[in-house]
Coordinates of C-alpha atoms in Angstrom, one line a residue:
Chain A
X1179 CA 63.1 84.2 205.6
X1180 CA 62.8 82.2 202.4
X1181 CA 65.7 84.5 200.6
X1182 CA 67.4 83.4 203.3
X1183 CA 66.9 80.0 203.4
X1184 CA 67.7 79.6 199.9
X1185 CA 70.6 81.3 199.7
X1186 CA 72.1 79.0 202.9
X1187 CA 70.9 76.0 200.6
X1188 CA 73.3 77.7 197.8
X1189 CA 76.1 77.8 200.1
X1190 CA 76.0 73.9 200.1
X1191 CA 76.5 73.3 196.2
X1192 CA 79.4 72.0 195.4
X1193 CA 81.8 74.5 193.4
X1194 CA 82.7 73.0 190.4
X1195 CA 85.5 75.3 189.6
X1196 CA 87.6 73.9 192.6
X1197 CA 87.4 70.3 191.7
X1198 CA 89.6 68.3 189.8
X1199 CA 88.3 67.0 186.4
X1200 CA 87.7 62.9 187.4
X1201 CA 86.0 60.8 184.8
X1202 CA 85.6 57.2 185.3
X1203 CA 86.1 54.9 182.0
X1204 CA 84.8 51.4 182.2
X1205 CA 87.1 49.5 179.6
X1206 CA 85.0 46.3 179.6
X1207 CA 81.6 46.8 177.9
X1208 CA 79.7 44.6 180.6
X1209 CA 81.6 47.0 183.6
X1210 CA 83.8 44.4 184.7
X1211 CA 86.4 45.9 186.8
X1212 CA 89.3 45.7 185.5
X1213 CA 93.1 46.2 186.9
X1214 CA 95.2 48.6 184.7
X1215 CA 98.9 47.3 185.2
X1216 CA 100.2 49.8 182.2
X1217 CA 99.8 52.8 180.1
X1218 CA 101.1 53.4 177.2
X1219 CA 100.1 55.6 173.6
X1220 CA 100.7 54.6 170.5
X1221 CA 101.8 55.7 167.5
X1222 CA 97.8 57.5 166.6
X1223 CA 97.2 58.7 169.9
X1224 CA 94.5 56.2 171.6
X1225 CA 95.3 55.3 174.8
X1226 CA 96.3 51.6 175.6
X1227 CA 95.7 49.7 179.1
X1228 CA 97.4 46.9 180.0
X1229 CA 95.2 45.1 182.7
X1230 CA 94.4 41.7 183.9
X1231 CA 92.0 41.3 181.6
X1232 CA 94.1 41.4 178.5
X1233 CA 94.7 44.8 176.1
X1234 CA 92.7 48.0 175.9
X1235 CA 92.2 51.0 173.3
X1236 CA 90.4 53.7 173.9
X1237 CA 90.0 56.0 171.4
X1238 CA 88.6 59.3 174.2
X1239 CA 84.5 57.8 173.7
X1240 CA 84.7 53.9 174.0
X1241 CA 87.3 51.3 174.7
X1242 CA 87.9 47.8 172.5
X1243 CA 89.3 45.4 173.2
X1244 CA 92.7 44.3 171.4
X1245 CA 92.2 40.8 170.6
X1246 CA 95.1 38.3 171.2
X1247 CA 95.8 34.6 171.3
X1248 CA 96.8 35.9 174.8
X1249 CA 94.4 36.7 177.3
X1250 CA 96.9 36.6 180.3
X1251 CA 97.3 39.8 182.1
X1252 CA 99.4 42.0 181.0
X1253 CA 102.7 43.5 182.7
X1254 CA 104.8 45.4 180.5
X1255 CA 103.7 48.2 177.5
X1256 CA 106.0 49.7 175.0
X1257 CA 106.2 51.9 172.1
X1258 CA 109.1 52.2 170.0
X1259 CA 108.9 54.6 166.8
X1260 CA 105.7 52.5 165.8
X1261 CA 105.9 49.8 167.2
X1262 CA 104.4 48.6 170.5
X1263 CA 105.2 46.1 172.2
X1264 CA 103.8 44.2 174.9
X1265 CA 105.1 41.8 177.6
X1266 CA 102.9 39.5 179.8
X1267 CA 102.6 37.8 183.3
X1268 CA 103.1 34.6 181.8
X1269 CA 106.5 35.5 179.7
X1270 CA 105.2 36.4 176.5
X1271 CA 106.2 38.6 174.2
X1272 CA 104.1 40.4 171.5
X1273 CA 103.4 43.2 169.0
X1274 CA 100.5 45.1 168.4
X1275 CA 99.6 45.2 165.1
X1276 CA 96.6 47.0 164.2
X1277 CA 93.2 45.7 166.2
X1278 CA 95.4 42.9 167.5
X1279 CA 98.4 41.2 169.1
X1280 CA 100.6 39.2 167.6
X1281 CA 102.5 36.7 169.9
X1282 CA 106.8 36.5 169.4
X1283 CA 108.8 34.1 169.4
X1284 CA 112.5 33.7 169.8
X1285 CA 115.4 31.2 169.6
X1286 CA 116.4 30.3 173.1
X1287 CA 113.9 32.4 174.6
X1288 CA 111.5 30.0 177.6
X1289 CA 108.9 32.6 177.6
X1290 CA 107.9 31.6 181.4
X1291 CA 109.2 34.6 184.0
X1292 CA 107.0 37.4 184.2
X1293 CA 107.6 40.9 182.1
X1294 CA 108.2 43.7 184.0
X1295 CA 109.5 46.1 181.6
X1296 CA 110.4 46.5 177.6
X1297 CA 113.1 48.5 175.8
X1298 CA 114.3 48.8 171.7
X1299 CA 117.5 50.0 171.1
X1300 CA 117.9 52.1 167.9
X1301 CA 119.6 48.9 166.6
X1302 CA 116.9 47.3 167.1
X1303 CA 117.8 45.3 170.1
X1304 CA 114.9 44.2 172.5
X1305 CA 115.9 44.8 176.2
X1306 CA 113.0 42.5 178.7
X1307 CA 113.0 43.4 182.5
X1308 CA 111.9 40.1 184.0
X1309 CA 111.6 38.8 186.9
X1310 CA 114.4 35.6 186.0
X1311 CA 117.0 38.3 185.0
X1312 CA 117.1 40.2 181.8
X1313 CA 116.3 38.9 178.9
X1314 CA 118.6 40.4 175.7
X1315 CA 117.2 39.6 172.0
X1316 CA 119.6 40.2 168.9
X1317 CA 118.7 38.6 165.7
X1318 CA 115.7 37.1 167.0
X1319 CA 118.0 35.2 169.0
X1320 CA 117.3 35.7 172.9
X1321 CA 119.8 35.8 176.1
X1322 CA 118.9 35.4 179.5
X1323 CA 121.4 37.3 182.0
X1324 CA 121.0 36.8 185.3
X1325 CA 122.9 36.7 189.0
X1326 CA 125.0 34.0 187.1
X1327 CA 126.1 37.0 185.2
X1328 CA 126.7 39.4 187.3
X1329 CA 123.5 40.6 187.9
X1330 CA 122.8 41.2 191.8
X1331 CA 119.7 40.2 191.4
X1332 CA 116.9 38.4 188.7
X1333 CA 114.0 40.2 189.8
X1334 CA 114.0 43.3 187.4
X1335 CA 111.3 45.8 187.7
X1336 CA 112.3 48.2 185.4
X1337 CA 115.0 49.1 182.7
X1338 CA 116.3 52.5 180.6
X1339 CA 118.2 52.8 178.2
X1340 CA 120.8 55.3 178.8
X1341 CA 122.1 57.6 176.0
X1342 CA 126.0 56.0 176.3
X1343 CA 124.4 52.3 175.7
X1344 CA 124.3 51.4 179.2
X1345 CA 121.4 49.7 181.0
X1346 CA 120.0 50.8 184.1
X1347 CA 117.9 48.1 185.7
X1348 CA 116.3 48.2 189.0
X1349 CA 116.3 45.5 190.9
X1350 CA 115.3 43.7 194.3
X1351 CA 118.9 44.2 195.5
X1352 CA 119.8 47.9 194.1
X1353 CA 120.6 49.5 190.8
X1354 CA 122.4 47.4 188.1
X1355 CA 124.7 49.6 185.7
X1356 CA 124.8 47.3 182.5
X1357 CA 127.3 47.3 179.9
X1358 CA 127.8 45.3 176.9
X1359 CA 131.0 44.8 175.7
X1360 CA 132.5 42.0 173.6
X1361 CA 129.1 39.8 174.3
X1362 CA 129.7 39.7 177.9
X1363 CA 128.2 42.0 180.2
X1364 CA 130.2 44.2 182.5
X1365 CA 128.2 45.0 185.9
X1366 CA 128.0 47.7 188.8
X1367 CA 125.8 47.8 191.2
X1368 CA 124.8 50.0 193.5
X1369 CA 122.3 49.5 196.8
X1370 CA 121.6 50.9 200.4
X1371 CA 125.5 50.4 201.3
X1372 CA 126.1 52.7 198.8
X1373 CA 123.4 55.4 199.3
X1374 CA 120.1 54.0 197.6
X1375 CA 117.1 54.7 200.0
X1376 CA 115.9 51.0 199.4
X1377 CA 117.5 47.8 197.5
X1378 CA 113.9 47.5 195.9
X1379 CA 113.7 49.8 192.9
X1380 CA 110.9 49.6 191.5
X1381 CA 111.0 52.0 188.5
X1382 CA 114.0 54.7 187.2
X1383 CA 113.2 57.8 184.6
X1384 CA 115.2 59.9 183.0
X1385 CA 114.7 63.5 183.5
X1386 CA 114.3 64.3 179.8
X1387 CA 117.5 66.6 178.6
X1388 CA 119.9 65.4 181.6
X1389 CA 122.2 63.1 183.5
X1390 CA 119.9 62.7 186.2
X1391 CA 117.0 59.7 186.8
X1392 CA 114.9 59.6 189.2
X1393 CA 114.4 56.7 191.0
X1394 CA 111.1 55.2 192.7
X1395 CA 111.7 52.3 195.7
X1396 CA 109.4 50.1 197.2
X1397 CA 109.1 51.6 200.5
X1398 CA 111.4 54.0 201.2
X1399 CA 110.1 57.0 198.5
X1400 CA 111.9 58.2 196.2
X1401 CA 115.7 59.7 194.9
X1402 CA 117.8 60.5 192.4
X1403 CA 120.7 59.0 190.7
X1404 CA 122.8 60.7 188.0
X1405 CA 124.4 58.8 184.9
X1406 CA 127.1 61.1 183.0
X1407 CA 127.1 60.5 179.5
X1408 CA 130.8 60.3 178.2
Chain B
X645 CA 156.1 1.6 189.8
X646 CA 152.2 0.7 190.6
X647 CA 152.9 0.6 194.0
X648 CA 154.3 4.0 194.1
X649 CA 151.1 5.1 192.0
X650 CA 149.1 3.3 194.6
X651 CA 150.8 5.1 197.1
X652 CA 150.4 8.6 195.4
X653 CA 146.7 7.9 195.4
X654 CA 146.1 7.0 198.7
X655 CA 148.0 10.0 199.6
X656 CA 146.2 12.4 197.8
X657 CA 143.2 11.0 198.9
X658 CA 144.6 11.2 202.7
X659 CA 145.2 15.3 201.7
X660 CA 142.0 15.8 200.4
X661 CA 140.1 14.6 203.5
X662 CA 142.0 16.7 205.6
X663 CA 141.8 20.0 203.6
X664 CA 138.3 18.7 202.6
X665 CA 136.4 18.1 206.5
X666 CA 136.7 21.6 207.4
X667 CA 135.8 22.9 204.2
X668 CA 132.8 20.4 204.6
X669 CA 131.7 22.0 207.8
X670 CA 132.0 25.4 206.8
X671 CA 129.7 24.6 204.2
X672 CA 127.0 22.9 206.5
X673 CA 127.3 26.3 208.8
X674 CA 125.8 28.3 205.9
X675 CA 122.3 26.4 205.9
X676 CA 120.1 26.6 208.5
X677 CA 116.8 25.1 209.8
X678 CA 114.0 25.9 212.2
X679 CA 114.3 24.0 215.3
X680 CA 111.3 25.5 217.3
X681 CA 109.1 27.2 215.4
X682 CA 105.3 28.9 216.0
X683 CA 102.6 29.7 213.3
X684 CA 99.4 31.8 215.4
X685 CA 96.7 33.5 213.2
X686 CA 93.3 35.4 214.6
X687 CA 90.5 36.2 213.5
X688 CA 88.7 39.5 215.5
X689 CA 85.1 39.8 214.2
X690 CA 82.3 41.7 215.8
X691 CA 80.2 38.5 217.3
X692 CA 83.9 36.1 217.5
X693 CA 87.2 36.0 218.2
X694 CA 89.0 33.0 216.6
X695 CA 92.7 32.1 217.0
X696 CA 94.8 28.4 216.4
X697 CA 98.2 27.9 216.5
X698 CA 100.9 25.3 215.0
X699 CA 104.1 24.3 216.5
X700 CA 104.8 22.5 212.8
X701 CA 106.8 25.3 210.9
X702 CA 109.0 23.5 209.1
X703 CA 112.1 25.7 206.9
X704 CA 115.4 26.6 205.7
X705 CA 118.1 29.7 205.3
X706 CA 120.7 29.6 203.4
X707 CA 122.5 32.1 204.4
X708 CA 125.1 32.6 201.8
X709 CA 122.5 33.1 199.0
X710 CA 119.9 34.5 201.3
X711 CA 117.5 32.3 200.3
X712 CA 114.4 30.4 202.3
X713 CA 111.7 28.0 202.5
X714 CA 109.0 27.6 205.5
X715 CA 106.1 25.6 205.0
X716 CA 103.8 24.7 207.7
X717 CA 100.7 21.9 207.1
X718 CA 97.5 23.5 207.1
X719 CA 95.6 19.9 209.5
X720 CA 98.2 20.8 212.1
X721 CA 96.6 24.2 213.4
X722 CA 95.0 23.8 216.7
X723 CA 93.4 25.8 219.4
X724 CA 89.7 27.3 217.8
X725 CA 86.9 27.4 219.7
X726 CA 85.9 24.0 219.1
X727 CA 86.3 20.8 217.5
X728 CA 83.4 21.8 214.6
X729 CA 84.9 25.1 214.0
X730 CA 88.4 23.4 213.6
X731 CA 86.6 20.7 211.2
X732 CA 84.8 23.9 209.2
X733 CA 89.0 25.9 209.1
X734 CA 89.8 22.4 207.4
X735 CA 87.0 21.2 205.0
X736 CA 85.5 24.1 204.2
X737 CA 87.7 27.3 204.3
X738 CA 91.2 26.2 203.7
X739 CA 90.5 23.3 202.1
X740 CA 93.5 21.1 203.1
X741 CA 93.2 17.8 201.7
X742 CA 93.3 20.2 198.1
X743 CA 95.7 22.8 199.7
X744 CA 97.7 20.8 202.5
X745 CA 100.5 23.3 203.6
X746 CA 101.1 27.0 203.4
X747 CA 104.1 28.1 201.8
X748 CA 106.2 31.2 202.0
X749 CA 110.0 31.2 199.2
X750 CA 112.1 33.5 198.5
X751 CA 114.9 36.2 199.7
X752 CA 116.1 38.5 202.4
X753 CA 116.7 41.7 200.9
X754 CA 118.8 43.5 203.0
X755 CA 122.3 42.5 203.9
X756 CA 122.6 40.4 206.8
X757 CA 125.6 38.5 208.6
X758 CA 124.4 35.9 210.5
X759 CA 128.0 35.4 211.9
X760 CA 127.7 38.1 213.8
X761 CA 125.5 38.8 217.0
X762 CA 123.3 41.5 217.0
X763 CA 119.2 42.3 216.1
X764 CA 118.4 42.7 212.2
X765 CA 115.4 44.2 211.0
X766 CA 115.2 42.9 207.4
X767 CA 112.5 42.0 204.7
X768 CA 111.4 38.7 203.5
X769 CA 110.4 39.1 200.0
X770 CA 108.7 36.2 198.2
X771 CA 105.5 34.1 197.6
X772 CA 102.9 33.2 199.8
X773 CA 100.9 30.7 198.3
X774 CA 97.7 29.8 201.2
X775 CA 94.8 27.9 199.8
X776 CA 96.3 26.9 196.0
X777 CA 96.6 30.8 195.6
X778 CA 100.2 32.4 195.5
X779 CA 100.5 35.9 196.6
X780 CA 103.3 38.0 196.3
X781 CA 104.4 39.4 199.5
X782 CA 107.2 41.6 201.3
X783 CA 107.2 40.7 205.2
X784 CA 109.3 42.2 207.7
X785 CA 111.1 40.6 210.0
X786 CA 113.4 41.3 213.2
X787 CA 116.2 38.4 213.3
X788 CA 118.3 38.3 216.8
X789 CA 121.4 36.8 216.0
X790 CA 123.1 35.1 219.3
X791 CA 125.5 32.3 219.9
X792 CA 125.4 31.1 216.3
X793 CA 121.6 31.3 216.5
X794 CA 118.8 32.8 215.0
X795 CA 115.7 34.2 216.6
X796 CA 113.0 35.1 214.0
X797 CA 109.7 37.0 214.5
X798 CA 107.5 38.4 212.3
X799 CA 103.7 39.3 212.3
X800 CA 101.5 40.3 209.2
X801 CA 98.2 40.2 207.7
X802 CA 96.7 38.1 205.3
X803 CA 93.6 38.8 203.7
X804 CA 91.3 35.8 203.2
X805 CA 90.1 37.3 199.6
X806 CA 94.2 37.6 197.9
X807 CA 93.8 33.4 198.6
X808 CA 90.1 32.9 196.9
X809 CA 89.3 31.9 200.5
X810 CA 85.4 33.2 200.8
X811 CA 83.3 33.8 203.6
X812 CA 79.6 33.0 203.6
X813 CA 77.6 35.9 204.2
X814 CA 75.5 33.9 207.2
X815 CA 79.2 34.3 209.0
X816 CA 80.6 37.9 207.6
X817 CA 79.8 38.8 210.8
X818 CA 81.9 36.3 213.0
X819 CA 85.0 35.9 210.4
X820 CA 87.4 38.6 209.5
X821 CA 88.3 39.2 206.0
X822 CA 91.7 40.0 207.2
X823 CA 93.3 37.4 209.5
X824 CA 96.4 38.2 212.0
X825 CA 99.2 36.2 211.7
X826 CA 102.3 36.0 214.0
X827 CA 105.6 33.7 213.3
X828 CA 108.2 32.9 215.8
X829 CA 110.9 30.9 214.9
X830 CA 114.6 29.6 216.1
X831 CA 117.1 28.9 213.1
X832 CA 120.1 27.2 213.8
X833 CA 122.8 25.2 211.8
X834 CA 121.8 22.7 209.8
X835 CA 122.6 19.1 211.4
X836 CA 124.8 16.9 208.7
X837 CA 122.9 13.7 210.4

């Protein structure tokens, strides 16, 4: 009778081998909750979180946090080559650079719409999805294109760089196809009328080694657009 | 040869008024207002049930750039259970000589032609800003569209925490943390008067 009680106690232990590996991770040493907005790695591996509370790095054992003139939360993470950059709810721009972030600042650039999203060019230039159009720096020199422009709409969620130079940027009003050519950008846009499940698209990735990005919407799921290259 | 100037001018002026009135009124059509317009929120919580109302929405469409702005003043809710409890919504939850109005801006994202008559069920995305605090917020909404009018409705929640609006724990049990909130409104052309 006690075998068998035992062994119906057994039966009520978890097994281990069919759960999922969780772990929490507390970034702030005091266990502050925090809200991640974006992840991103850089160039030695450690994991950074962009949160509400400012920047994260955690190294796999404890979490530090990046110190910045900045402590607005931040929107938008980065890395390009070695570089990583971050954008923040307030319109900043920065670098990381080693234990901390260094602020940037450009010619013509207000610094006061929200960034959603951050793209380099392999020449260098700096492509900001925010949320008063899209923000273009050359030179350290900074141009805001918006609805003015072409643009269907200024609220940008997300951009990618596609391999024929084109920008894709999702937007509150469908897919802008962005081209740069003699300075002024060229347009085409594409929405619901056209196919899209949703105006709002909220975030479009490549699928690495093709023509085709998938696309995430706001409340109609998910799809998929292909961009040929030429 | 003045006179003949003089004459030019007052002709072209004569031209441009004629050309220009219609022009004029077309662009008036595009911008509409609300004309009768109903704000009701309620509260369900296990020991009360609280609800107000407001005939004071106050807003505008522009329909061309699919664009808007309601606002409706916090002091003009009425209904409650009583006078206190009205008092209390005022002083100390919403705060309203601080926080007077409740505001919702910004865009219809679908397409919508408010020429044409029909029922459109669309989404209102923008900022809800309730108690100092804006929120970002994507509403639906089903616009009837008859006789160059526009009936709007709309109902969604608003939790009372997204606003920094707190409950005191001696009344958790008799205030929701998430309040109800219905919108009926008619749009119609703006008035050039």
């Amino acid at each position: 009778m006690r075998l068998l009680c035992a062994f119906l106690c057994l039966l009520y232990l978890p097994l281990h081998a069919q759960q999922p590996f969780l772990r929490n991770i507390w970034l702030s040493e005091n266990r502050v909750p925090v809200k991640v907005n974006v992840l991103a790695r850089d160039q030695q591996g450690y994991i950074i979180a962009g949160t509400d509370k400012g920047l994260f790095r955690y190294n796999g054992s404890v979490s530090k946090e990046i110190a910045g003139m900045v402590t607005d939360e931040v929107t938008a993470l980065t890395l390009n080559g070695k570089q990583l950059w971050v954008g923040y709810k307030n319109g900043r721009l920065g670098r990381i650079t080693g234990d901390s972030v260094k602020l940037v600042s450009y010619h013509n650039y207000k610094g006061t719409a929200t960034v959603n999203g951050i793209q380099q060019a392999n020449d260098g230039t700096l492509y900001c999805a925010t949320e008063n159009g899209l923000v273009v720096v050359r030179n350290d020199t900074a141009t805001t294109y918006t609805t003015k422009d072409g643009l269907s709409d200024n609220f940008i969620y997300n951009i990618t760089l596609l391999p024929n130079g084109h920008i894709l940027a999702g937007t509150d009003l469908g897919i802008n196809d962005i081209r740069f050519g003699n300075g002024a950008p060229e347009v085409s846009a594409i929405s619901m009328q056209h196919g899209l499940p949703d105006n709002i698209v909220r975030v479009i990735r490549n699928n690495p080694g093709s023509d085709v990005y998938w696309i995430g919407t706001q409340q109609r799921g998910w799809g998929v657009v292909r961009y040929e290259s030429p | 040869m003045q006179q003949q100037h003089l004459k030019y001018r007052c002709l072209l002026l004569l031209i441009m008024l004629t050309i220009g009135t219609p022009v004029l009124s077309f662009a008036g059509i595009r911008i509409y207002e609300v004309r009768n317009g109903e704000v009701r929120f309620s509260s369900e919580a296990p020991k009360e049930l609280i609800s107000a109302s407001s005939r004071k929405l106050q807003g505008i469409l522009d329909a061309e750039k699919m664009i808007f702005v309601f606002k409706v003043a916090i002091t003009s809710f009425i209904g409650f259970n009583s006078p206190l409890q009205r008092d209390h919504f005022n002083e100390n939850y919403m705060e309203s000589r601080n926080f007077p109005d409740a505001v919702f801006k910004g865009k219809i994202i679908e397409a919508l032609d408010l020429g044409k008559d029909g029922t459109y069920f669309v989404r209102a995305k923008g900022k809800l800003s309730v108690h100092g605090i804006e929120q970002e917020r994507i509403i639906k909404i089903q616009m009837t569209v008859k006789n160059g009018r526009c009936q709007v409705a709309a109902t969604f929640p608003i939790l009372l925490s997204d606003h920094n609006i707190k409950i005191p724990r001696i009344v958790d049990d008799k205030l929701s943390p998430e309040i109800n909130v219905s919108v009926k409104a008619t749009l119609q052309p703006q008035s050039r008067s």
